[in-house]
Tab-separated table of C-alpha atoms in Angstrom:
chain	number	residue	atom	x	y	z
A	109	MET	CA	52.782	103.531	167.867
A	110	SER	CA	53.803	103.675	171.551
A	111	ALA	CA	54.147	106.867	173.805
A	112	ASP	CA	57.562	107.753	172.616
A	113	GLY	CA	56.532	108.171	169.012
A	114	LEU	CA	58.493	105.209	167.926
A	115	VAL	CA	57.140	103.000	165.212
A	116	GLU	CA	58.814	99.259	165.421
A	117	VAL	CA	59.866	98.138	162.198
A	118	GLY	CA	61.914	94.987	162.951
A	119	PRO	CA	65.400	93.481	163.558
A	120	GLU	CA	68.175	95.830	162.159
A	121	SER	CA	70.170	92.033	161.200
A	122	GLU	CA	67.229	91.782	159.027
A	123	PHE	CA	68.330	94.218	156.496
A	124	GLU	CA	70.609	94.065	153.913
A	125	ASP	CA	71.561	97.527	151.631
A	126	GLY	CA	68.719	98.457	149.341
A	127	ASP	CA	66.302	96.401	151.648
A	128	HIS	CA	63.110	98.130	152.706
A	129	ALA	CA	60.472	97.891	154.957
A	130	ILE	CA	56.784	99.349	154.913
A	131	VAL	CA	55.047	100.279	157.935
A	132	GLU	CA	52.023	102.521	159.245
A	133	VAL	CA	53.044	105.809	161.024
A	134	GLY	CA	49.747	107.561	161.872
A	135	PRO	CA	47.876	108.135	158.918
A	136	ALA	CA	51.026	107.702	156.662
A	137	GLU	CA	52.493	105.124	154.921
A	138	VAL	CA	56.413	105.050	155.442
A	139	GLY	CA	59.548	103.373	153.873
A	140	VAL	CA	62.346	102.515	155.831
A	141	ILE	CA	65.161	101.635	153.349
A	142	LYS	CA	68.601	100.560	154.116
A	143	ALA	CA	71.425	102.059	152.017
A	144	ASP	CA	75.313	102.255	152.842
A	145	GLY	CA	74.594	100.846	156.354
A	146	GLU	CA	72.420	103.607	157.225
A	147	PHE	CA	68.404	103.704	157.834
A	148	TYR	CA	66.423	106.559	156.023
A	149	ALA	CA	62.578	106.888	156.374
A	150	LEU	CA	60.548	108.635	154.082
A	151	ARG	CA	56.831	108.731	153.448
A	152	ASN	CA	55.797	106.183	150.690
A	153	GLN	CA	54.091	108.167	148.391
A	154	CYS	CA	55.567	110.011	145.656
A	155	PRO	CA	54.480	113.737	145.159
A	156	HIS	CA	54.433	112.870	141.525
A	157	ASP	CA	51.307	110.641	141.129
A	158	GLY	CA	51.116	108.978	144.657
A	159	GLY	CA	53.846	105.749	143.620
A	160	PRO	CA	55.224	103.930	146.155
A	161	VAL	CA	57.990	105.860	146.057
A	162	CYS	CA	60.274	103.275	148.766
A	163	GLN	CA	59.660	100.205	147.111
A	164	GLY	CA	61.590	101.388	143.957
A	165	ASN	CA	65.436	100.854	143.304
A	166	VAL	CA	68.254	102.193	145.793
A	167	GLN	CA	71.378	103.573	143.907
A	168	ARG	CA	74.201	105.986	144.391
A	169	GLU	CA	73.585	109.088	142.394
A	170	LEU	CA	74.816	109.600	139.108
A	171	VAL	CA	76.524	113.088	138.764
A	172	GLY	CA	78.175	115.261	136.272
A	173	GLU	CA	80.690	117.755	136.116
A	174	PHE	CA	81.377	120.140	133.499
A	175	THR	CA	85.358	120.279	133.197
A	176	GLY	CA	86.212	122.155	130.789
A	177	THR	CA	85.296	123.693	127.328
A	178	GLY	CA	84.918	120.795	124.829
A	179	GLU	CA	85.609	118.108	127.144
A	180	ARG	CA	82.819	115.200	127.796
A	181	VAL	CA	80.750	115.670	131.063
A	182	ASP	CA	82.713	113.604	133.631
A	183	GLN	CA	80.075	111.403	135.033
A	184	TYR	CA	80.134	109.716	138.276
A	185	TYR	CA	78.498	108.062	141.179
A	186	SER	CA	78.488	110.336	144.315
A	187	ASP	CA	78.321	109.542	147.733
A	188	ASN	CA	74.389	110.317	147.747
A	189	CYS	CA	72.267	107.647	147.999
A	190	ILE	CA	68.497	108.264	146.188
A	191	VAL	CA	65.518	106.035	145.670
A	192	SER	CA	63.461	106.161	142.734
A	193	CYS	CA	60.010	105.908	142.511
A	194	PRO	CA	59.021	102.688	140.081
A	195	TRP	CA	56.196	104.110	138.907
A	196	HIS	CA	57.926	107.228	136.476
A	197	GLY	CA	61.324	107.257	138.136
A	198	TRP	CA	61.061	110.393	140.359
A	199	SER	CA	64.225	110.092	142.338
A	200	PHE	CA	64.520	111.721	145.591
A	201	ASP	CA	67.880	111.828	148.197
A	202	LEU	CA	67.349	109.362	150.928
A	203	GLU	CA	68.653	111.937	153.581
A	204	THR	CA	66.485	115.070	152.501
A	205	GLY	CA	63.488	113.395	150.840
A	206	LYS	CA	64.490	116.349	147.713
A	207	HIS	CA	63.926	115.454	143.960
A	208	ILE	CA	67.029	115.328	142.381
A	209	GLY	CA	66.352	117.077	139.642
A	210	ASP	CA	64.151	120.077	141.241
A	211	ASP	CA	64.816	120.418	145.314
A	212	ARG	CA	61.608	122.465	146.047
A	213	ILE	CA	59.684	118.942	145.296
A	214	ARG	CA	60.242	116.785	148.913
A	215	VAL	CA	59.374	113.541	150.264
A	216	PRO	CA	58.783	114.248	154.352
A	217	THR	CA	61.156	112.188	155.951
A	218	TYR	CA	61.411	110.784	159.246
A	219	ASP	CA	63.972	109.846	161.646
A	220	VAL	CA	64.794	106.396	161.986
A	221	VAL	CA	66.286	104.791	165.824
A	222	VAL	CA	68.036	101.663	166.180
A	223	GLU	CA	67.806	100.862	169.826
A	224	ASP	CA	68.973	97.145	171.173
A	225	GLY	CA	69.238	95.808	167.361
A	226	ILE	CA	65.770	96.542	166.740
A	227	VAL	CA	64.855	99.597	164.226
A	228	TYR	CA	62.113	102.216	164.668
A	229	VAL	CA	60.923	104.917	163.072
A	230	ASP	CA	60.165	108.254	164.887
A	231	GLY	CA	56.545	109.114	164.207
A	232	GLY	CA	57.194	112.380	166.408
A	233	ASP	CA	54.686	112.953	169.215
B	133	MET	CA	48.177	152.576	123.966
B	134	ILE	CA	51.471	153.554	122.860
B	135	ASP	CA	51.824	154.541	118.891
B	136	ALA	CA	54.659	152.062	117.478
B	137	ALA	CA	55.441	154.523	114.874
B	138	GLU	CA	56.466	156.942	117.362
B	139	GLU	CA	58.920	154.370	119.737
B	140	ARG	CA	62.156	153.426	118.901
B	141	VAL	CA	61.998	150.086	117.363
B	142	ILE	CA	64.843	147.387	116.695
B	143	ASP	CA	64.371	144.431	114.126
B	144	CYS	CA	66.067	141.629	115.499
B	145	ASP	CA	65.733	139.562	112.548
B	146	TRP	CA	65.985	141.190	108.974
B	147	HIS	CA	66.597	139.141	105.994
B	148	TYR	CA	69.514	140.788	103.684
B	149	GLN	CA	68.522	139.170	100.539
B	150	ASP	CA	72.313	138.796	99.504
B	151	SER	CA	73.621	137.361	96.203
B	152	PHE	CA	76.164	135.171	95.234
B	153	THR	CA	77.021	137.873	92.458
B	154	GLU	CA	77.867	140.724	95.333
B	155	VAL	CA	79.170	138.201	98.113
B	156	ALA	CA	81.219	136.453	95.423
B	157	GLU	CA	83.552	139.593	94.944
B	158	TYR	CA	84.780	139.736	98.507
B	159	MET	CA	85.479	135.503	98.740
B	160	PRO	CA	88.666	133.809	99.128
B	161	GLU	CA	90.381	131.863	95.810
B	162	PRO	CA	89.312	129.288	94.827
B	163	TRP	CA	85.556	129.738	95.746
B	164	ARG	CA	85.506	133.198	94.391
B	165	THR	CA	86.137	131.930	90.993
B	166	LYS	CA	84.356	128.740	91.440
B	167	TYR	CA	80.924	131.074	92.351
B	168	LYS	CA	81.762	133.408	89.447
B	169	ASP	CA	81.889	130.963	86.689
B	170	SER	CA	78.922	128.799	88.387
B	171	PHE	CA	76.607	130.723	86.013
B	172	TRP	CA	75.265	132.400	89.159
B	173	GLU	CA	75.382	135.851	88.440
B	174	GLU	CA	73.013	135.171	85.646
B	175	THR	CA	70.467	133.676	87.356
B	176	GLY	CA	70.421	135.974	90.329
B	177	VAL	CA	69.426	135.229	94.137
B	178	THR	CA	66.243	133.107	93.536
B	179	GLN	CA	68.004	130.313	91.208
B	180	ALA	CA	71.097	130.613	93.053
B	181	LEU	CA	69.374	129.619	96.583
B	182	SER	CA	67.510	127.406	94.594
B	183	SER	CA	71.245	125.873	93.699
B	184	PHE	CA	71.767	125.075	97.242
B	185	PHE	CA	68.136	124.194	98.227
B	186	PRO	CA	66.355	122.340	95.585
B	187	THR	CA	63.700	120.820	97.239
B	188	SER	CA	60.841	122.636	99.055
B	189	THR	CA	57.370	122.010	99.033
B	190	GLY	CA	55.478	124.384	96.793
B	191	ASP	CA	55.489	128.496	96.231
B	192	ARG	CA	56.138	130.667	99.344
B	193	GLN	CA	54.239	133.243	97.703
B	194	ASN	CA	51.572	131.254	97.668
B	195	TYR	CA	51.061	130.689	93.834
B	196	GLY	CA	50.717	134.390	93.380
B	197	LYS	CA	48.371	135.171	96.078
B	198	VAL	CA	50.832	136.827	98.250
B	199	LEU	CA	51.175	140.415	97.068
B	200	ARG	CA	53.056	141.980	100.139
B	201	GLU	CA	54.299	145.348	99.238
B	202	HIS	CA	58.284	145.590	99.265
B	203	SER	CA	58.154	141.701	99.595
B	204	ASN	CA	59.658	139.705	97.385
B	205	TYR	CA	62.423	137.664	96.340
B	206	PRO	CA	64.293	139.341	93.771
B	207	ASP	CA	65.904	138.323	90.792
B	208	GLU	CA	68.310	141.105	90.987
B	209	PRO	CA	71.039	140.905	93.574
B	210	GLU	CA	70.116	142.877	96.459
B	211	ASP	CA	70.561	146.409	96.595
B	212	PRO	CA	71.562	147.752	100.180
B	213	GLU	CA	69.450	150.801	99.821
B	214	ARG	CA	66.403	148.648	99.878
B	215	VAL	CA	67.294	148.029	103.566
B	216	ARG	CA	66.769	151.791	104.353
B	217	GLU	CA	63.484	151.804	102.098
B	218	GLY	CA	62.162	148.924	103.999
B	219	MET	CA	62.781	150.548	107.194
B	220	ASP	CA	61.422	153.834	106.467
B	221	PHE	CA	58.558	151.558	105.139
B	222	LEU	CA	58.055	149.519	108.438
B	223	ASP	CA	59.083	152.651	110.924
B	224	ILE	CA	61.920	150.944	112.103
B	225	ASP	CA	64.997	152.582	113.705
B	226	VAL	CA	67.497	149.841	114.194
B	227	SER	CA	67.694	146.184	112.211
B	228	LEU	CA	70.279	143.531	112.759
B	229	GLN	CA	70.820	141.902	108.964
B	230	ILE	CA	71.477	138.005	108.887
B	231	SER	CA	71.843	136.800	105.558
B	232	HIS	CA	69.304	135.267	103.662
B	233	LEU	CA	71.540	132.702	101.667
B	234	ILE	CA	73.523	131.087	104.988
B	235	LEU	CA	69.698	129.677	105.959
B	236	ALA	CA	70.010	127.065	103.022
B	237	THR	CA	73.323	126.059	104.335
B	238	GLY	CA	72.111	123.662	107.055
B	239	GLY	CA	71.428	121.292	103.804
B	240	ILE	CA	75.220	120.918	102.795
B	241	ASN	CA	76.754	117.585	104.549
B	242	ALA	CA	79.910	118.110	102.174
B	243	ASP	CA	83.343	118.718	103.961
B	244	ASP	CA	84.454	121.053	101.257
B	245	GLU	CA	85.028	125.062	102.276
B	246	ARG	CA	81.704	126.524	100.628
B	247	ILE	CA	80.083	127.604	103.561
B	248	GLN	CA	83.327	128.875	105.361
B	249	ALA	CA	83.961	130.725	101.916
B	250	PHE	CA	80.606	132.285	101.864
B	251	THR	CA	80.676	133.398	105.878
B	252	ARG	CA	83.705	135.266	105.039
B	253	GLY	CA	82.730	136.882	101.939
B	254	TYR	CA	79.697	137.885	103.076
B	255	ILE	CA	81.161	139.374	106.354
B	256	GLU	CA	83.706	141.256	104.198
B	257	TYR	CA	80.647	142.457	101.765
B	258	MET	CA	78.207	143.439	104.718
B	259	LEU	CA	81.023	145.740	106.352
B	260	GLU	CA	81.903	147.252	103.309
B	261	GLU	CA	78.781	147.836	101.296
B	262	VAL	CA	75.492	147.470	103.957
B	263	LEU	CA	76.249	147.652	107.651
B	264	ASP	CA	76.039	151.159	108.641
B	265	PRO	CA	75.474	151.987	112.554
B	266	ASP	CA	74.452	155.248	111.867
B	267	GLU	CA	71.853	154.222	109.594
B	268	GLY	CA	70.839	151.850	112.493
B	269	ILE	CA	71.945	148.807	110.127
B	270	TYR	CA	73.680	146.376	112.219
B	271	GLY	CA	74.332	142.552	111.155
B	272	LEU	CA	74.609	139.411	112.768
B	273	ALA	CA	77.496	137.528	112.150
B	274	PRO	CA	76.764	133.610	110.492
B	275	ILE	CA	78.806	131.008	111.895
B	276	PRO	CA	79.874	128.238	110.096
B	277	TYR	CA	79.646	125.736	113.186
B	278	GLY	CA	80.316	122.736	111.223
B	279	ASP	CA	84.120	124.046	111.449
B	280	ILE	CA	85.405	124.659	114.540
B	281	ASP	CA	88.274	126.662	113.585
B	282	ALA	CA	86.827	128.361	110.806
B	283	SER	CA	84.142	129.668	113.415
B	284	LEU	CA	86.555	130.925	115.689
B	285	GLU	CA	87.923	132.793	112.754
B	286	VAL	CA	84.774	134.548	112.019
B	287	LEU	CA	84.648	135.736	115.631
B	288	GLU	CA	88.225	137.129	115.388
B	289	ARG	CA	87.604	139.001	112.355
B	290	VAL	CA	84.080	140.649	113.366
B	291	GLU	CA	85.299	141.169	117.183
B	292	ASP	CA	86.182	144.830	116.866
B	293	GLU	CA	83.646	145.551	114.224
B	294	GLU	CA	80.917	147.462	116.299
B	295	THR	CA	78.299	146.702	113.416
B	296	PHE	CA	78.343	143.010	113.831
B	297	VAL	CA	76.594	142.627	117.294
B	298	GLY	CA	75.943	138.780	117.690
B	299	ALA	CA	76.727	135.467	116.001
B	300	CYS	CA	73.935	133.646	114.118
B	301	PHE	CA	73.336	129.920	114.073
B	302	VAL	CA	71.347	128.216	111.211
B	303	THR	CA	69.531	125.415	113.194
B	304	ALA	CA	68.358	123.198	110.779
B	305	GLY	CA	71.022	120.688	109.458
B	306	ALA	CA	73.359	121.113	112.532
B	307	SER	CA	74.539	117.746	113.264
B	308	PRO	CA	75.499	116.817	116.123
B	309	PRO	CA	72.670	119.463	117.376
B	310	LEU	CA	73.989	122.367	118.808
B	311	GLY	CA	74.348	121.631	122.490
B	312	ASN	CA	76.881	118.927	121.630
B	313	ARG	CA	80.565	119.663	123.624
B	314	LYS	CA	81.885	119.920	119.728
B	315	TYR	CA	80.724	123.790	119.723
B	316	ASP	CA	81.894	124.467	123.477
B	317	PRO	CA	84.809	126.911	122.010
B	318	ILE	CA	82.512	128.999	119.696
B	319	TYR	CA	80.225	129.463	122.586
B	320	GLU	CA	82.979	130.259	125.048
B	321	ARG	CA	84.718	132.607	122.692
B	322	CYS	CA	80.685	134.231	122.275
B	323	GLU	CA	80.596	134.951	125.920
B	324	GLN	CA	84.102	136.116	126.578
B	325	MET	CA	82.873	138.861	123.391
B	326	ASP	CA	79.706	139.297	125.254
B	327	PHE	CA	78.458	138.385	121.756
B	328	PRO	CA	74.621	137.200	121.856
B	329	VAL	CA	74.149	133.684	120.056
B	330	VAL	CA	71.457	133.839	117.794
B	331	TYR	CA	69.862	130.422	116.817
B	332	HIS	CA	67.962	130.849	113.242
B	333	THR	CA	65.632	128.162	112.347
B	334	GLY	CA	66.188	127.677	108.596
B	335	GLY	CA	63.944	126.093	105.422
B	336	SER	CA	66.928	123.823	104.931
B	337	GLY	CA	65.362	120.440	103.920
B	338	LEU	CA	61.841	120.660	104.642
B	339	ASP	CA	61.047	118.241	102.875
B	340	GLU	CA	63.189	116.131	104.206
B	341	TYR	CA	63.894	116.952	107.889
B	342	VAL	CA	60.246	116.683	109.428
B	343	ARG	CA	58.309	114.051	106.961
B	344	ALA	CA	59.440	113.288	103.921
B	345	GLY	CA	56.822	113.452	101.437
B	346	TYR	CA	54.623	116.010	102.767
B	347	GLN	CA	53.241	118.033	99.734
B	348	GLU	CA	52.463	121.211	100.398
B	349	MET	CA	54.141	124.559	102.200
B	350	ILE	CA	51.577	124.771	104.657
B	351	GLU	CA	52.698	121.449	105.906
B	352	THR	CA	56.454	121.829	106.030
B	353	HIS	CA	56.275	125.646	107.076
B	354	THR	CA	54.285	124.783	110.158
B	355	LEU	CA	56.500	122.171	111.313
B	356	GLY	CA	59.617	122.556	109.847
B	357	PHE	CA	61.021	125.708	111.128
B	358	LEU	CA	59.548	124.749	114.505
B	359	GLU	CA	61.039	121.450	114.591
B	360	SER	CA	64.612	122.680	113.496
B	361	ASN	CA	64.261	125.060	116.739
B	362	MET	CA	62.771	122.873	119.041
B	363	SER	CA	65.802	120.363	118.315
B	364	GLN	CA	68.235	122.745	119.247
B	365	ILE	CA	66.657	124.150	122.501
B	366	VAL	CA	66.279	120.518	123.500
B	367	SER	CA	69.980	119.938	122.761
B	368	VAL	CA	71.258	123.397	124.245
B	369	ALA	CA	69.441	123.429	127.360
B	370	CYS	CA	70.100	119.266	128.448
B	371	GLN	CA	73.610	119.550	127.704
B	372	GLY	CA	73.773	122.093	130.055
B	373	VAL	CA	75.294	125.023	127.641
B	374	PRO	CA	73.487	127.472	130.222
B	375	GLU	CA	75.735	125.993	132.958
B	376	LYS	CA	78.572	126.113	131.138
B	377	TYR	CA	78.589	129.587	129.623
B	378	PRO	CA	76.352	131.101	132.322
B	379	ASP	CA	77.085	134.793	130.747
B	380	LEU	CA	76.244	133.982	127.265
B	381	ASP	CA	73.181	135.001	125.952
B	382	ILE	CA	70.996	132.799	123.892
B	383	VAL	CA	68.194	133.962	121.443
B	384	PHE	CA	66.132	131.759	119.223
B	385	MET	CA	64.471	133.564	116.139
B	386	GLU	CA	61.434	132.668	113.834
B	387	SER	CA	59.300	130.280	115.493
B	388	GLY	CA	56.853	132.349	116.951
B	389	VAL	CA	56.146	131.758	120.738
B	390	THR	CA	52.962	129.498	121.031
B	391	TYR	CA	55.388	126.181	121.061
B	392	ILE	CA	57.817	127.415	123.818
B	393	PRO	CA	55.630	126.388	126.656
B	394	GLY	CA	54.233	123.280	125.362
B	395	LEU	CA	57.825	122.142	125.034
B	396	VAL	CA	59.141	123.308	128.098
B	397	SER	CA	56.234	121.510	130.174
B	398	ARG	CA	57.096	118.589	128.018
B	399	LEU	CA	60.620	118.815	128.681
B	400	ASP	CA	60.135	119.234	132.278
B	401	GLU	CA	58.070	116.332	132.410
B	402	GLU	CA	60.777	114.032	131.113
B	403	TYR	CA	63.851	115.987	133.280
B	404	LEU	CA	61.682	115.337	136.451
B	405	LYS	CA	61.629	111.579	135.343
B	406	ARG	CA	65.372	111.447	134.527
B	407	PRO	CA	67.108	114.051	135.637
B	408	GLU	CA	70.561	112.069	135.812
B	409	GLU	CA	70.608	112.322	132.288
B	410	ALA	CA	71.052	115.977	132.127
B	411	PRO	CA	73.351	116.041	134.973
B	412	LEU	CA	74.799	119.826	134.524
B	413	LEU	CA	71.499	121.083	135.555
B	414	ASP	CA	70.569	122.288	138.830
B	415	THR	CA	67.032	122.982	138.253
B	416	ARG	CA	64.385	121.872	135.538
B	417	PRO	CA	65.062	122.664	132.011
B	418	SER	CA	62.038	125.103	131.619
B	419	GLU	CA	64.118	127.992	134.133
B	420	TYR	CA	66.941	127.947	131.534
B	421	ILE	CA	64.973	128.001	128.300
B	422	THR	CA	62.434	130.859	130.016
B	423	ASP	CA	66.263	132.770	130.376
B	424	PHE	CA	66.291	132.751	126.434
B	425	TYR	CA	65.128	135.419	124.234
B	426	PHE	CA	62.819	135.061	121.551
B	427	GLY	CA	62.245	136.343	118.506
B	428	THR	CA	58.370	137.050	118.256
B	429	GLN	CA	57.903	136.623	114.293
B	430	PRO	CA	55.691	134.984	113.082
B	431	LEU	CA	53.796	135.622	116.110
B	432	GLU	CA	50.545	133.733	116.498
B	433	ILE	CA	47.858	136.539	116.477
B	434	SER	CA	45.204	134.415	115.166
B	435	ALA	CA	45.488	132.170	118.578
B	436	ARG	CA	43.246	132.834	121.481
B	437	ASN	CA	43.998	135.891	123.549
B	438	ASP	CA	43.935	133.776	126.343
B	439	LEU	CA	46.457	131.355	125.032
B	440	LEU	CA	48.965	134.415	123.834
B	441	GLU	CA	48.842	135.936	127.483
B	442	LEU	CA	49.840	132.441	128.636
B	443	CYS	CA	52.813	132.074	126.599
B	444	PHE	CA	53.938	135.666	127.527
B	445	ASP	CA	53.713	135.022	131.054
B	446	MET	CA	55.729	131.843	131.109
B	447	ILE	CA	58.413	132.878	128.730
B	448	GLY	CA	58.442	136.617	130.342
B	449	THR	CA	57.772	139.915	128.097
B	450	ASP	CA	61.023	140.509	129.300
B	451	ARG	CA	62.845	137.695	126.962
B	452	LEU	CA	60.722	138.773	123.934
B	453	LEU	CA	62.267	140.544	120.925
B	454	TYR	CA	60.479	142.018	118.139
B	455	ALA	CA	61.498	140.628	114.863
B	456	SER	CA	59.993	141.166	111.390
B	457	ASP	CA	61.582	138.752	108.710
B	458	TYR	CA	61.371	141.332	106.687
B	459	PRO	CA	60.786	141.152	103.416
B	460	HIS	CA	59.932	137.568	103.695
B	461	TRP	CA	56.348	137.281	102.525
B	462	ASP	CA	55.233	136.450	106.326
B	463	PHE	CA	56.708	139.426	108.040
B	464	ASP	CA	55.287	141.064	110.961
B	465	SER	CA	55.170	144.811	111.141
B	466	PRO	CA	55.840	146.385	114.768
B	467	SER	CA	51.683	147.017	114.600
B	468	VAL	CA	51.754	142.978	115.274
B	469	ILE	CA	53.245	143.868	118.885
B	470	ASN	CA	51.747	147.428	119.441
B	471	ASP	CA	48.308	146.276	119.107
B	472	LEU	CA	48.434	143.223	121.210
B	473	PRO	CA	45.477	143.763	124.210
B	474	MET	CA	47.133	141.821	126.821
B	475	LEU	CA	50.112	143.953	126.807
B	476	ASP	CA	50.791	147.074	128.815
B	477	ASP	CA	52.611	149.907	127.127
B	478	ASP	CA	56.194	149.307	129.438
B	479	ASP	CA	55.598	145.469	128.066
B	480	ARG	CA	55.130	147.040	124.417
B	481	ARG	CA	58.215	149.258	124.407
B	482	ALA	CA	60.713	146.249	126.141
B	483	ILE	CA	59.812	144.058	123.224
B	484	LEU	CA	59.747	146.801	120.558
B	485	SER	CA	63.183	147.931	121.825
B	486	GLY	CA	64.228	147.619	125.320
B	487	ASN	CA	64.847	143.857	125.499
B	488	ALA	CA	67.073	143.965	122.361
B	489	GLU	CA	69.026	147.024	123.553
B	490	GLU	CA	69.695	145.436	126.605
B	491	VAL	CA	70.779	141.925	124.479
B	492	PHE	CA	72.773	143.554	121.645
B	493	GLY	CA	73.478	147.219	122.881
B	494	VAL	CA	72.169	148.360	119.986
């Protein structure tokens, strides 16, 4: 980690949407994920069973809406991007790290900085 | 410790042993004549029920070993006076009557109008001859949920009758299960009417709906009643009925309490792994289910005290409703609640009457 707390991940150009990279940030393993052109970073440890959550599938969150008595629940993909732990499917909002079914459960998140075409995780000072 | 006999007690599950003989008089034609010509009136409630309910493992009265006072399945049509006598016997101030016969209707898959006709007759019969708020005798209206229009007609019929204080859905046999959007109009109407929905398990098809081939009542009675309630709890919660109709009071009857913590734990475990499959839920299913109310009977008083205490903690003593299931062979008297060592007196009073006052307004 550099003096300013930034941990280098790699060139921005090497990331496609849905790609991830794993870096060490202090004692923690952190996953950097690109989704919808944005970078996110979360602790690569599922709070459920310690699984490598950031190495899981990245998708839009499927949500449903009650539209009226007797109607089918209207289901559609929201703008929210989620990552799902490949071990058991626990899924977290990439932006907030919160479990999409119970927001009291969350994975720690980190800031991502892109400078001069290089992606960094901000590990804090 | 309080003395249950000195307290107000509301019994949320009393089985009126209605008979076709009596109810048929109130049925619309052609069903009145069909029923009256079916020889049921000569064979009484036991045989009539068997006609609906032809297969059941064994004898509920344990082949002559269960001889509880007042508790039997009369061969004669029920006498409304027996309700008052039974309430005195159990020291109960208010009882909510459900139809004994309607419990068997979950086994009917035919698209005829037997259930609707029976329901209509039953309601008129109970209004005319049995229910009496001055005597503390109220009713739950059976809902022929397989027919939405008929169900809405039932609700319309009882809306202005203060003697009916809730809707009764028999959980056995419901297909699709009762969280399905098909039933939304009934829930919407119940919510508008401030009419609690009481899901009551039933023995219909006991030999079929859990494990065909069970040999004894101990097997089917342990799991059959449980399974039909659990199926509906999972459906109602996962399909978001409490989110669609947040002011609807939901009550589950007659499966004891110890299954609930196990069920919600298992359901939460599933939900956290696949929450997008229950998209109407904002949080874990357990948080909705522990907002439901639960009748206590048959309370597992043989369980370890620490297990029962944990169950009460998870469900909440403010969600438990005393229920006797009287006069069925395994009925619980109010002392079953009163004598529980892990409850304080406030809890006892809440379970014996306070919670029911809030839910049913009786």
